[in-house]
């Protein structure tokens, strides 16, 4: 190995130990485990997501995007519960310890962590293939949390942001459609998804159900419906238009990205019709949210999502992302 | 893929969803995050460790050993803090979804989890190289926790179990020294380390400092001393004798395993001399613990460990495990 390559303990000391800003961190990085103070009137929320090189991001992805993304996808899970993120643990399996790579990764990770007041309190650094696992801990008030299972027949279905742009961004990277402003902005949507933490906090006592869109809108809406014992209609005419996607792709590809593309990390949620006015007032300033469908009573097959175009049922083939799906 | 291969959601449903036994799990596997209730008078303890195939365990290791071990090394971290384990999250990166492998892994993981009353509440299953990350959450009383940094000059140094047997067990596997009872038992010490949770709980208000031995006794004692701003003497004549190791290895190899071998997951701790009588009474029935040295004032180089044999200082070359060490 290169003589400047830092050892495991140097890596932790040099790149992953920061001055503690949170008073609820009684013991952070450096001991066998972290010691944390959860407020007595709060409940603990825990999520963990893994990114594998070549599976969740292309092999050439810059280190700062990987660091950012590994935290962002976890913050998105907490956002989907309406929780406030507090602490993170990081497991980094690395083929080698390249200082520039480590610095980039740390910059991406800590930049996003600082914006959300999240502190890194522990983890592990090992030699192996490039695999990043982040675990985020947060807290939520005891009078309610957002679940997937709360949707009721008659509720309206909303999504934040513009579904599909992250998947289009990945396609831009994979096919080398570089150069244009639209390509750059779509790429950014894949590389720097914005976890909707503030939106999730605002929805906590407003929405009946929520989840984040990570495996594709159609698949994820199906999961929400299954968890709620309901069905849903999804009105394709209501999908928010993406000028960025339409600059580079035709209408068919754009719709496929919107329905089947993963990686958006936007929130999908349901709202009782009588809460819409309050919702518009409170939530609209935080993020673009679009009503795209409606929850219906679950029939023979809860979880079914029926797509409509011009008021007519249409068949859509848009399987979501499943790592172990039969090919 | 094989037609019987389960999909990602099937894997979670079939192998990693168990009936909830803990009333403090308000929402477990199946939503975007878990919702947990930390008792108001307890603090939260969080640890995360990663095992990579070919790095932390040989490629041919049986799935149940991997599942057991991934949880055990994390429980060991909590034991080292004197905490009570409560919940776990599991990230499993797998090259393929082989039902027999998954069943074995789940058996190993849940078998150990059940013994400690730990519930799996979330995680991630992705396709990739075989990398397992477990995150364990536990709780501890607010009147004290075991840290690495509490050792004082004059304290006695203790270790539980018989250091080196796990490393010898790995050597048995790697060199194919099969057949004998001693080989089988050493192998077991590597494959099924016993996390010292009960011992850690008993030491919580007795020991001045503690950590678990994962990178080698000498390295880890050095870390404890550095964290405490002290030095230590380690009396080689006091190392607990291993009949198992001596059956298969000479005295020199046995000592090298004891000092430099990682993977023991025993507890290394320090005790004020005036607490020894109480310690003997309370702790001795829980695990074999041996006094192996003494803490001294930190001089020019806190963290220094001086080895003694027959009362004389001896030089020992036993570097501990560092994934990114210069080779």
XYZ file of C-alpha atoms in Angstrom:
654
model
C 0.000 0.000 0.000
C 0.993 3.594 -0.544
C 3.048 4.999 2.326
C 0.610 7.894 2.798
C -2.325 5.556 3.197
C -3.875 6.079 6.632
C -4.614 3.146 8.948
C -8.071 2.229 10.188
C -7.819 4.273 13.381
C -6.299 7.233 11.543
C -9.225 7.132 9.107
C -11.727 7.375 11.919
C -9.753 10.099 13.701
C -8.972 12.138 10.592
C -12.160 11.942 8.559
C -14.988 10.807 10.795
C -14.510 12.480 14.155
C -16.027 15.944 14.450
C -16.546 18.227 17.379
C -19.803 17.307 19.056
C -22.494 19.943 18.712
C -25.407 18.028 20.221
C -25.768 17.913 23.989
C -27.729 14.656 23.745
C -24.573 12.842 22.584
C -23.062 11.695 25.882
C -20.443 9.534 24.171
C -19.769 9.615 20.407
C -17.182 8.096 18.061
C -14.273 6.365 19.824
C -15.661 3.894 22.368
C -17.290 0.491 21.814
C -20.698 2.120 21.384
C -22.355 5.533 21.470
C -24.355 6.784 24.461
C -27.358 8.934 23.612
C -30.113 10.719 25.492
C -33.595 10.295 24.014
C -36.001 12.929 25.385
C -38.461 11.336 27.812
C -41.482 12.545 25.814
C -40.193 11.272 22.473
C -40.081 7.902 20.776
C -37.082 6.559 18.924
C -37.173 6.046 15.140
C -34.507 3.885 13.461
C -33.766 3.214 9.785
C -30.864 1.584 7.956
C -30.056 1.561 4.225
C -27.160 0.183 2.229
C -25.589 1.376 -1.020
C -23.464 -1.024 -3.087
C -21.153 0.211 -5.836
C -22.415 -0.859 -9.246
C -25.873 -1.605 -7.837
C -27.062 1.623 -6.189
C -24.658 3.991 -7.903
C -22.390 3.695 -10.971
C -18.773 2.695 -10.298
C -17.450 6.099 -11.387
C -19.585 8.116 -8.930
C -17.671 10.851 -7.110
C -17.020 10.149 -3.430
C -18.887 13.231 -2.196
C -22.063 12.106 -3.995
C -21.764 8.663 -2.358
C -21.297 10.193 1.102
C -24.219 12.557 0.567
C -26.476 9.893 -0.902
C -25.797 7.285 1.800
C -27.089 9.699 4.422
C -29.850 11.191 2.241
C -31.635 7.897 1.583
C -31.751 7.246 5.325
C -32.966 10.746 6.179
C -35.677 10.139 3.593
C -36.874 7.102 5.559
C -37.131 9.204 8.704
C -38.908 11.954 6.744
C -41.477 9.369 5.637
C -42.273 8.708 9.315
C -42.517 12.404 10.207
C -39.508 12.031 12.513
C -36.732 14.475 13.356
C -33.280 13.016 12.590
C -30.722 13.209 15.407
C -27.809 10.768 15.070
C -26.171 8.522 12.483
C -23.858 5.506 12.427
C -21.743 4.734 9.377
C -20.307 1.440 8.191
C -17.807 1.886 5.384
C -16.388 -1.136 3.561
C -13.574 0.143 1.317
C -11.161 -1.577 -1.079
C -8.427 0.902 -0.128
C -7.934 4.034 1.932
C -7.371 6.833 -0.575
C -7.140 10.172 1.298
C -8.796 12.206 -1.498
C -11.671 9.727 -1.718
C -12.153 9.698 2.052
C -12.115 13.501 2.197
C -14.703 13.719 -0.592
C -16.929 11.122 1.057
C -16.706 12.904 4.415
C -17.483 16.284 2.791
C -20.634 14.902 1.158
C -21.765 13.115 4.304
C -21.072 15.866 6.827
C -22.348 18.634 4.542
C -25.810 17.069 4.518
C -25.568 16.026 8.181
C -24.868 19.622 9.232
C -27.906 20.913 7.313
C -30.130 18.578 9.313
C -28.298 18.861 12.639
C -27.417 15.153 12.531
C -24.308 13.955 14.365
C -22.215 10.909 13.425
C -21.840 8.940 16.659
C -20.331 5.602 15.627
C -19.831 2.887 13.068
C -17.195 0.708 11.508
C -14.478 1.012 8.838
C -13.369 -2.226 7.181
C -11.535 -3.394 4.101
C -13.759 -4.946 1.467
C -15.785 -4.114 -1.642
C -17.259 -0.590 -1.702
C -20.434 -0.969 0.376
C -21.834 1.839 2.520
C -24.413 1.291 5.237
C -25.839 4.190 7.195
C -28.116 3.912 10.169
C -30.077 6.981 11.187
C -31.750 7.476 14.538
C -34.344 10.143 15.156
C -37.129 11.053 17.504
C -40.818 11.699 17.111
C -43.578 12.992 19.375
C -45.592 10.288 21.089
C -48.909 11.577 19.694
C -48.570 10.168 16.213
C -46.231 9.029 13.503
C -46.671 8.554 9.762
C -47.128 4.914 8.756
C -47.783 3.173 5.478
C -50.862 1.533 6.879
C -53.189 4.455 7.613
C -54.747 5.186 4.219
C -58.556 5.163 4.083
C -60.947 4.803 1.127
C -61.664 8.284 -0.210
C -58.267 9.708 0.760
C -56.392 11.655 -1.902
C -52.952 10.424 -3.003
C -50.147 13.009 -3.195
C -46.527 12.916 -4.201
C -43.859 15.554 -3.580
C -41.421 16.716 -6.248
C -41.380 15.393 -9.789
C -41.257 11.581 -9.848
C -38.923 10.079 -12.403
C -36.325 12.832 -12.613
C -33.837 10.889 -10.453
C -34.196 7.808 -12.668
C -33.789 10.002 -15.739
C -30.670 11.449 -14.101
C -29.244 7.958 -13.687
C -30.042 7.281 -17.338
C -28.235 10.505 -18.289
C -25.150 9.241 -16.439
C -25.341 5.734 -17.880
C -25.876 6.816 -21.475
C -23.500 9.774 -21.366
C -26.164 12.344 -22.388
C -23.947 15.119 -21.019
C -23.546 18.743 -21.931
C -26.969 20.322 -21.661
C -28.352 22.174 -18.642
C -31.242 19.711 -18.499
C -28.824 16.769 -18.373
C -26.868 18.389 -15.563
C -29.965 19.150 -13.532
C -31.388 15.631 -13.944
C -28.034 14.187 -12.931
C -28.141 16.333 -9.824
C -31.591 14.927 -9.011
C -30.051 11.436 -8.921
C -26.813 12.402 -7.194
C -28.229 14.796 -4.626
C -31.765 13.728 -3.686
C -33.276 16.142 -1.205
C -34.611 14.265 1.829
C -38.028 15.747 2.623
C -37.502 16.004 6.357
C -39.312 19.321 6.827
C -42.229 18.142 4.696
C -42.473 14.902 6.678
C -42.520 16.835 9.948
C -45.369 19.016 8.648
C -47.328 16.004 7.383
C -47.004 14.075 10.643
C -50.393 15.090 12.018
C -51.978 15.853 8.636
C -51.481 12.829 6.381
C -53.179 9.472 6.967
C -50.267 7.449 5.525
C -46.838 8.097 4.021
C -43.734 6.426 2.639
C -40.778 7.525 0.560
C -40.551 6.676 -3.134
C -37.429 4.577 -3.551
C -38.459 1.628 -5.726
C -40.756 3.444 -8.199
C -44.044 5.306 -7.802
C -46.333 2.510 -8.965
C -44.651 -0.204 -6.871
C -44.474 1.999 -3.806
C -48.113 3.118 -4.078
C -49.005 -0.571 -4.297
C -47.079 -1.223 -1.086
C -48.792 1.634 0.714
C -52.184 0.302 -0.412
C -51.327 -3.266 0.643
C -50.225 -2.062 4.078
C -53.496 -0.121 4.366
C -55.699 -2.930 3.015
C -56.857 -0.647 0.180
C -56.589 -0.137 -3.545
C -55.863 3.081 -5.449
C -56.399 4.805 -8.741
C -53.500 6.733 -10.201
C -54.449 9.400 -12.723
C -51.628 9.570 -15.263
C -52.883 12.958 -16.514
C -52.139 14.429 -13.097
C -48.466 13.395 -12.906
C -46.418 16.563 -12.536
C -44.849 17.473 -15.880
C -41.076 17.496 -16.031
C -39.667 20.079 -18.415
C -36.220 18.630 -17.719
C -37.225 15.114 -18.741
C -39.187 16.313 -21.779
C -36.123 18.229 -23.026
C -34.217 14.946 -23.349
C -36.837 12.180 -23.541
C -40.118 11.510 -25.332
C -43.469 11.353 -23.537
C -43.388 7.563 -23.228
C -39.926 7.418 -21.655
C -40.821 10.289 -19.338
C -43.908 8.466 -18.102
C -41.926 5.255 -17.623
C -39.354 7.102 -15.523
C -42.162 8.686 -13.491
C -43.945 5.394 -12.789
C -41.118 2.873 -12.538
C -37.995 4.889 -11.811
C -36.653 4.505 -8.326
C -34.344 6.756 -6.371
C -36.645 9.805 -6.180
C -36.738 9.853 -2.377
C -39.814 12.027 -2.558
C -42.753 11.456 -0.207
C -45.878 9.601 -1.272
C -48.751 10.276 1.099
C -52.494 10.203 1.541
C -54.790 12.891 2.869
C -58.417 12.914 3.942
C -60.318 15.340 1.657
C -61.383 17.483 4.619
C -57.743 18.201 5.513
C -56.819 19.551 2.052
C -57.372 23.227 2.884
C -55.208 23.026 5.998
C -52.630 21.030 4.036
C -52.446 23.685 1.301
C -51.905 26.368 3.899
C -49.247 24.572 5.952
C -47.426 22.347 3.521
C -47.495 24.010 0.109
C -44.689 26.463 0.906
C -42.361 23.567 1.848
C -42.367 21.533 -1.338
C -44.232 21.060 -4.601
C -46.884 18.436 -3.867
C -49.285 17.066 -6.474
C -52.512 15.124 -6.062
C -52.176 12.139 -8.406
C -54.905 9.758 -7.362
C -57.365 8.420 -4.858
C -57.611 5.558 -2.384
C -60.419 3.021 -2.873
C -61.756 0.189 -0.742
C -59.590 -2.938 -0.961
C -61.323 -5.676 -2.943
C -60.065 -9.148 -3.767
C -56.498 -7.908 -4.089
C -55.523 -5.106 -1.701
C -52.523 -3.284 -3.091
C -53.913 -3.081 -6.610
C -53.256 0.227 -8.347
C -55.391 1.088 -11.361
C -53.965 3.652 -13.783
C -56.325 6.035 -15.547
C -55.769 8.159 -18.655
C -58.549 10.454 -19.939
C -60.799 8.758 -17.414
C -60.152 5.309 -18.927
C -58.345 2.405 -17.289
C -55.005 1.710 -18.992
C -52.571 -1.162 -18.551
C -49.122 -0.031 -17.472
C -46.150 -2.340 -17.260
C -43.764 -0.696 -14.854
C -42.250 -3.141 -12.385
C -40.444 -1.437 -9.533
C -36.997 -2.214 -8.347
C -36.464 -5.584 -6.674
C -32.883 -6.737 -6.125
C -33.754 -10.404 -6.271
C -36.576 -10.309 -8.831
C -36.730 -13.158 -11.328
C -35.098 -11.918 -14.526
C -32.005 -16.925 -11.548
C -33.447 -20.126 -10.191
C -37.227 -20.161 -10.314
C -37.450 -20.855 -6.584
C -35.350 -17.854 -5.730
C -37.361 -15.497 -3.569
C -37.608 -11.756 -4.345
C -36.398 -9.028 -2.026
C -39.761 -8.562 -0.312
C -40.309 -12.306 -0.026
C -36.896 -12.592 1.662
C -37.850 -10.052 4.290
C -41.279 -11.589 4.821
C -40.106 -15.215 4.838
C -36.826 -15.070 6.737
C -36.639 -11.809 8.647
C -40.089 -11.080 9.990
C -40.875 -12.664 13.347
C -43.717 -12.244 15.728
C -42.961 -9.304 17.998
C -42.345 -10.278 21.607
C -41.232 -6.892 22.957
C -43.856 -4.373 23.931
C -41.394 -1.517 23.366
C -41.436 -2.220 19.605
C -44.289 0.002 18.426
C -43.503 -0.584 14.744
C -41.018 -3.203 13.512
C -39.968 -4.613 10.140
C -42.148 -3.473 7.210
C -42.409 0.325 7.286
C -39.810 2.948 6.316
C -38.361 2.885 9.821
C -38.896 1.248 13.201
C -40.627 2.999 16.097
C -39.259 2.163 19.535
C -39.957 3.170 23.104
C -36.863 3.908 25.210
C -37.679 3.885 28.940
C -37.619 7.445 30.319
C -35.010 6.565 32.960
C -32.643 4.867 30.515
C -30.097 6.090 28.015
C -29.717 4.696 24.523
C -26.589 2.756 23.504
C -25.850 2.174 19.797
C -23.174 0.077 18.076
C -22.651 -1.069 14.486
C -20.222 -3.648 13.094
C -19.673 -5.065 9.640
C -18.475 -8.494 8.514
C -17.065 -8.949 5.004
C -16.644 -12.385 3.447
C -12.975 -13.248 3.053
C -11.974 -10.529 5.517
C -13.864 -11.268 8.745
C -14.720 -14.878 8.007
C -13.456 -17.443 5.484
C -15.442 -17.757 2.266
C -16.651 -21.273 3.109
C -18.175 -20.315 6.492
C -21.616 -21.834 7.085
C -24.486 -19.337 6.896
C -25.655 -19.955 10.469
C -22.213 -19.044 11.830
C -22.273 -15.806 9.822
C -25.736 -14.895 11.099
C -24.756 -15.715 14.678
C -21.422 -13.903 14.461
C -22.813 -10.722 12.880
C -25.082 -10.274 15.887
C -22.565 -11.564 18.468
C -19.855 -9.000 17.666
C -22.397 -6.216 18.111
C -23.766 -7.620 21.365
C -20.152 -7.738 22.536
C -19.859 -3.974 21.978
C -22.933 -3.390 24.099
C -21.596 -5.773 26.752
C -18.418 -3.680 26.890
C -20.549 -0.664 27.833
C -22.544 -2.534 30.473
C -25.711 -2.043 28.423
C -28.744 -4.269 28.004
C -29.381 -5.096 24.308
C -32.924 -4.497 23.042
C -33.228 -4.156 19.273
C -31.238 -4.845 16.113
C -31.226 -3.720 12.480
C -29.700 -5.897 9.774
C -28.254 -4.932 6.411
C -27.580 -7.931 4.217
C -25.752 -7.549 0.907
C -25.988 -10.881 -0.903
C -24.750 -12.109 -4.282
C -27.833 -14.300 -4.652
C -30.877 -15.382 -2.686
C -30.362 -19.055 -1.900
C -33.222 -20.297 0.359
C -31.022 -22.757 2.310
C -28.399 -20.077 2.935
C -31.012 -17.548 4.046
C -32.619 -20.078 6.381
C -29.249 -20.922 7.924
C -28.330 -17.269 8.350
C -31.695 -16.502 9.958
C -31.374 -19.517 12.288
C -27.960 -18.346 13.516
C -29.070 -14.753 13.915
C -32.420 -15.354 15.596
C -31.103 -18.149 17.807
C -28.688 -15.758 19.470
C -31.188 -12.884 19.391
C -33.746 -14.973 21.275
C -31.231 -15.854 23.998
C -30.691 -12.147 24.677
C -34.271 -11.009 24.121
C -33.206 -8.890 21.144
C -35.743 -8.133 18.421
C -34.927 -7.462 14.751
C -36.825 -4.263 13.906
C -35.520 -3.201 10.499
C -32.769 -3.091 7.923
C -32.100 -3.581 4.255
C -31.587 -6.489 1.839
C -29.652 -5.733 -1.333
C -27.803 -7.550 -4.076
C -24.029 -7.226 -3.869
C -20.936 -8.918 -2.452
C -21.508 -10.800 0.834
C -21.302 -8.028 3.431
C -23.306 -8.100 6.672
C -23.824 -5.033 8.847
C -25.706 -5.273 12.115
C -26.666 -2.363 14.276
C -27.629 -3.069 17.850
C -29.516 -0.706 20.131
C -29.670 -1.134 23.864
C -30.367 0.772 27.022
C -28.409 1.517 30.160
C -29.189 3.093 33.530
C -28.397 6.792 33.738
C -26.116 6.338 36.775
C -23.112 5.013 34.933
C -21.805 3.235 31.909
C -18.540 1.427 31.188
C -16.118 3.485 29.094
C -12.595 2.907 27.859
C -11.430 6.099 29.471
C -11.932 5.446 33.185
C -8.806 3.457 34.137
C -6.717 4.882 36.997
C -3.086 4.239 38.007
C -3.048 1.294 40.429
C -6.117 -0.393 38.895
C -5.822 -4.089 38.146
C -6.287 -5.279 34.533
C -8.600 -8.246 33.962
C -9.684 -10.214 30.934
C -12.562 -12.677 30.638
C -12.254 -16.067 28.960
C -9.056 -17.365 27.382
C -7.594 -14.826 24.947
C -6.263 -16.294 21.714
C -8.536 -19.304 21.388
C -10.698 -17.614 18.742
C -7.619 -16.725 16.658
C -6.347 -20.282 17.086
C -9.792 -21.476 15.938
C -9.490 -19.384 12.769
C -6.021 -20.871 12.236
C -7.490 -24.353 12.647
C -10.008 -23.562 9.904
C -7.443 -21.977 7.579
C -4.850 -24.714 7.941
C -7.293 -27.603 7.951
C -6.169 -28.951 11.355
C -9.413 -30.890 11.631
C -10.324 -34.096 13.384
C -9.401 -33.682 17.024
C -11.697 -32.551 19.812
C -9.354 -29.633 20.545
C -9.556 -28.480 16.912
C -13.343 -28.639 17.003
C -13.581 -26.696 20.243
C -11.171 -23.979 19.082
C -13.102 -23.674 15.855
C -16.254 -23.187 17.899
C -14.544 -20.376 19.823
C -14.050 -18.543 16.508
C -17.412 -19.383 14.981
C -19.576 -18.888 18.051
C -18.045 -16.199 20.275
C -20.107 -15.725 23.428
C -20.993 -12.059 23.907
C -20.388 -11.258 27.594
C -23.609 -9.345 28.097
C -24.314 -10.606 31.613
C -20.722 -9.987 32.684
C -20.831 -6.453 31.275
C -24.057 -5.759 33.168
C -22.440 -6.939 36.413
C -19.284 -4.886 35.787
C -21.177 -1.678 35.020
C -20.857 -0.216 38.507
C -17.757 -2.215 39.511
C -15.129 -1.714 36.792
C -13.399 1.608 36.150
C -13.014 0.974 32.395
C -13.905 -1.727 29.869
C -13.810 -2.641 26.196
C -14.179 -5.817 24.198
C -11.165 -7.606 22.753
C -11.656 -7.634 19.001
C -8.305 -6.559 17.529
C -5.938 -8.431 19.893
C -5.257 -8.193 23.625
C -2.089 -6.092 23.410
C -3.508 -3.602 20.888
C -6.777 -3.302 22.735
C -5.132 -2.812 26.144
C -3.066 -0.066 24.501
C -6.276 1.590 23.275
C -7.876 1.424 26.713
C -4.723 2.969 28.238
C -4.588 5.716 25.598
C -8.241 6.584 26.196
C -7.524 6.700 29.953
C -4.228 8.642 29.618
C -2.380 5.784 31.329
C 0.138 3.033 30.686
C -0.061 -0.609 31.724
C 2.066 -3.615 32.539
C 0.913 -6.974 31.206
C 2.289 -9.980 33.065
C 2.694 -12.765 30.516
C 2.974 -15.366 33.277
C -0.591 -14.557 34.334
C -2.227 -15.156 30.922
C -4.803 -17.897 31.399
C -3.442 -21.181 30.070
C -5.276 -22.775 27.178
C -5.204 -26.557 27.215
C -6.958 -26.480 23.845
C -4.285 -24.327 22.228
C -1.426 -26.247 23.838
C -2.809 -29.498 22.427
C -2.259 -28.199 18.902
C 0.315 -25.398 19.144
C 3.648 -24.758 20.867
C 4.063 -22.240 23.682
C 5.268 -19.491 21.359
C 2.332 -19.759 18.951
C -0.077 -19.960 21.884
C 1.292 -16.738 23.360
C 1.154 -15.022 19.966
C -2.523 -16.000 19.578
C -3.222 -14.745 23.109
C -1.549 -11.370 22.594
C -2.220 -10.580 18.930
C -5.165 -12.727 17.931
C -8.384 -10.832 17.379
C -11.949 -12.096 17.409
C -12.081 -13.153 21.071
C -14.947 -10.820 21.952
C -14.065 -11.219 25.596
C -14.117 -8.237 27.966
C -10.965 -6.400 28.989
C -11.537 -4.283 32.079
C -9.890 -2.501 34.984
C -10.766 -2.641 38.647
C -9.704 -0.570 41.651
C -7.919 -2.895 44.132
C -10.473 -2.128 46.868
C -13.302 -3.498 44.713
C -11.680 -6.909 44.125
C -13.461 -8.699 46.991
C -16.886 -7.479 45.821
C -15.945 -8.329 42.230
C -14.991 -11.904 43.172
C -18.291 -12.353 44.919
C -20.537 -10.892 42.227
C -18.768 -11.575 38.955
C -16.772 -14.769 39.339
C -19.782 -17.066 38.882
C -20.587 -15.409 35.517
C -17.353 -15.971 33.616
C -13.725 -16.932 34.091
C -11.896 -13.657 34.660
C -8.126 -13.400 35.127
C -6.015 -10.563 36.481
C -3.255 -10.089 33.893
C -1.694 -6.744 34.734
C -1.811 -3.327 36.284
C -2.449 0.261 35.211
C 0.360 2.792 35.699
C 0.565 6.551 35.407
C 0.818 7.715 31.777
C 4.279 9.059 31.023
C 5.606 10.437 27.753
C 3.516 8.003 25.724
C 0.112 7.157 27.199
C -1.106 3.888 25.725
C 2.212 2.122 26.216
C 1.911 -1.472 27.390
C 4.984 -3.085 28.945
C 5.081 -6.887 28.949
C 6.720 -8.695 31.867
C 7.951 -12.274 32.096
C 9.467 -13.567 35.348
C 9.379 -9.982 36.564
C 11.555 -8.803 33.644
C 10.497 -6.502 30.806
C 10.333 -8.364 27.502
C 9.878 -7.077 23.950
C 6.822 -8.532 22.241
C 6.022 -7.994 18.596
C 2.314 -8.529 18.293
C 0.601 -5.931 16.129
C -3.179 -6.024 16.383
C -5.573 -6.118 13.513
C -5.817 -2.978 11.385
C -7.650 -3.248 8.071
C -5.651 -0.492 6.459
C -2.284 -1.052 8.161
C 0.827 -0.581 6.049
C 1.965 -4.052 5.017
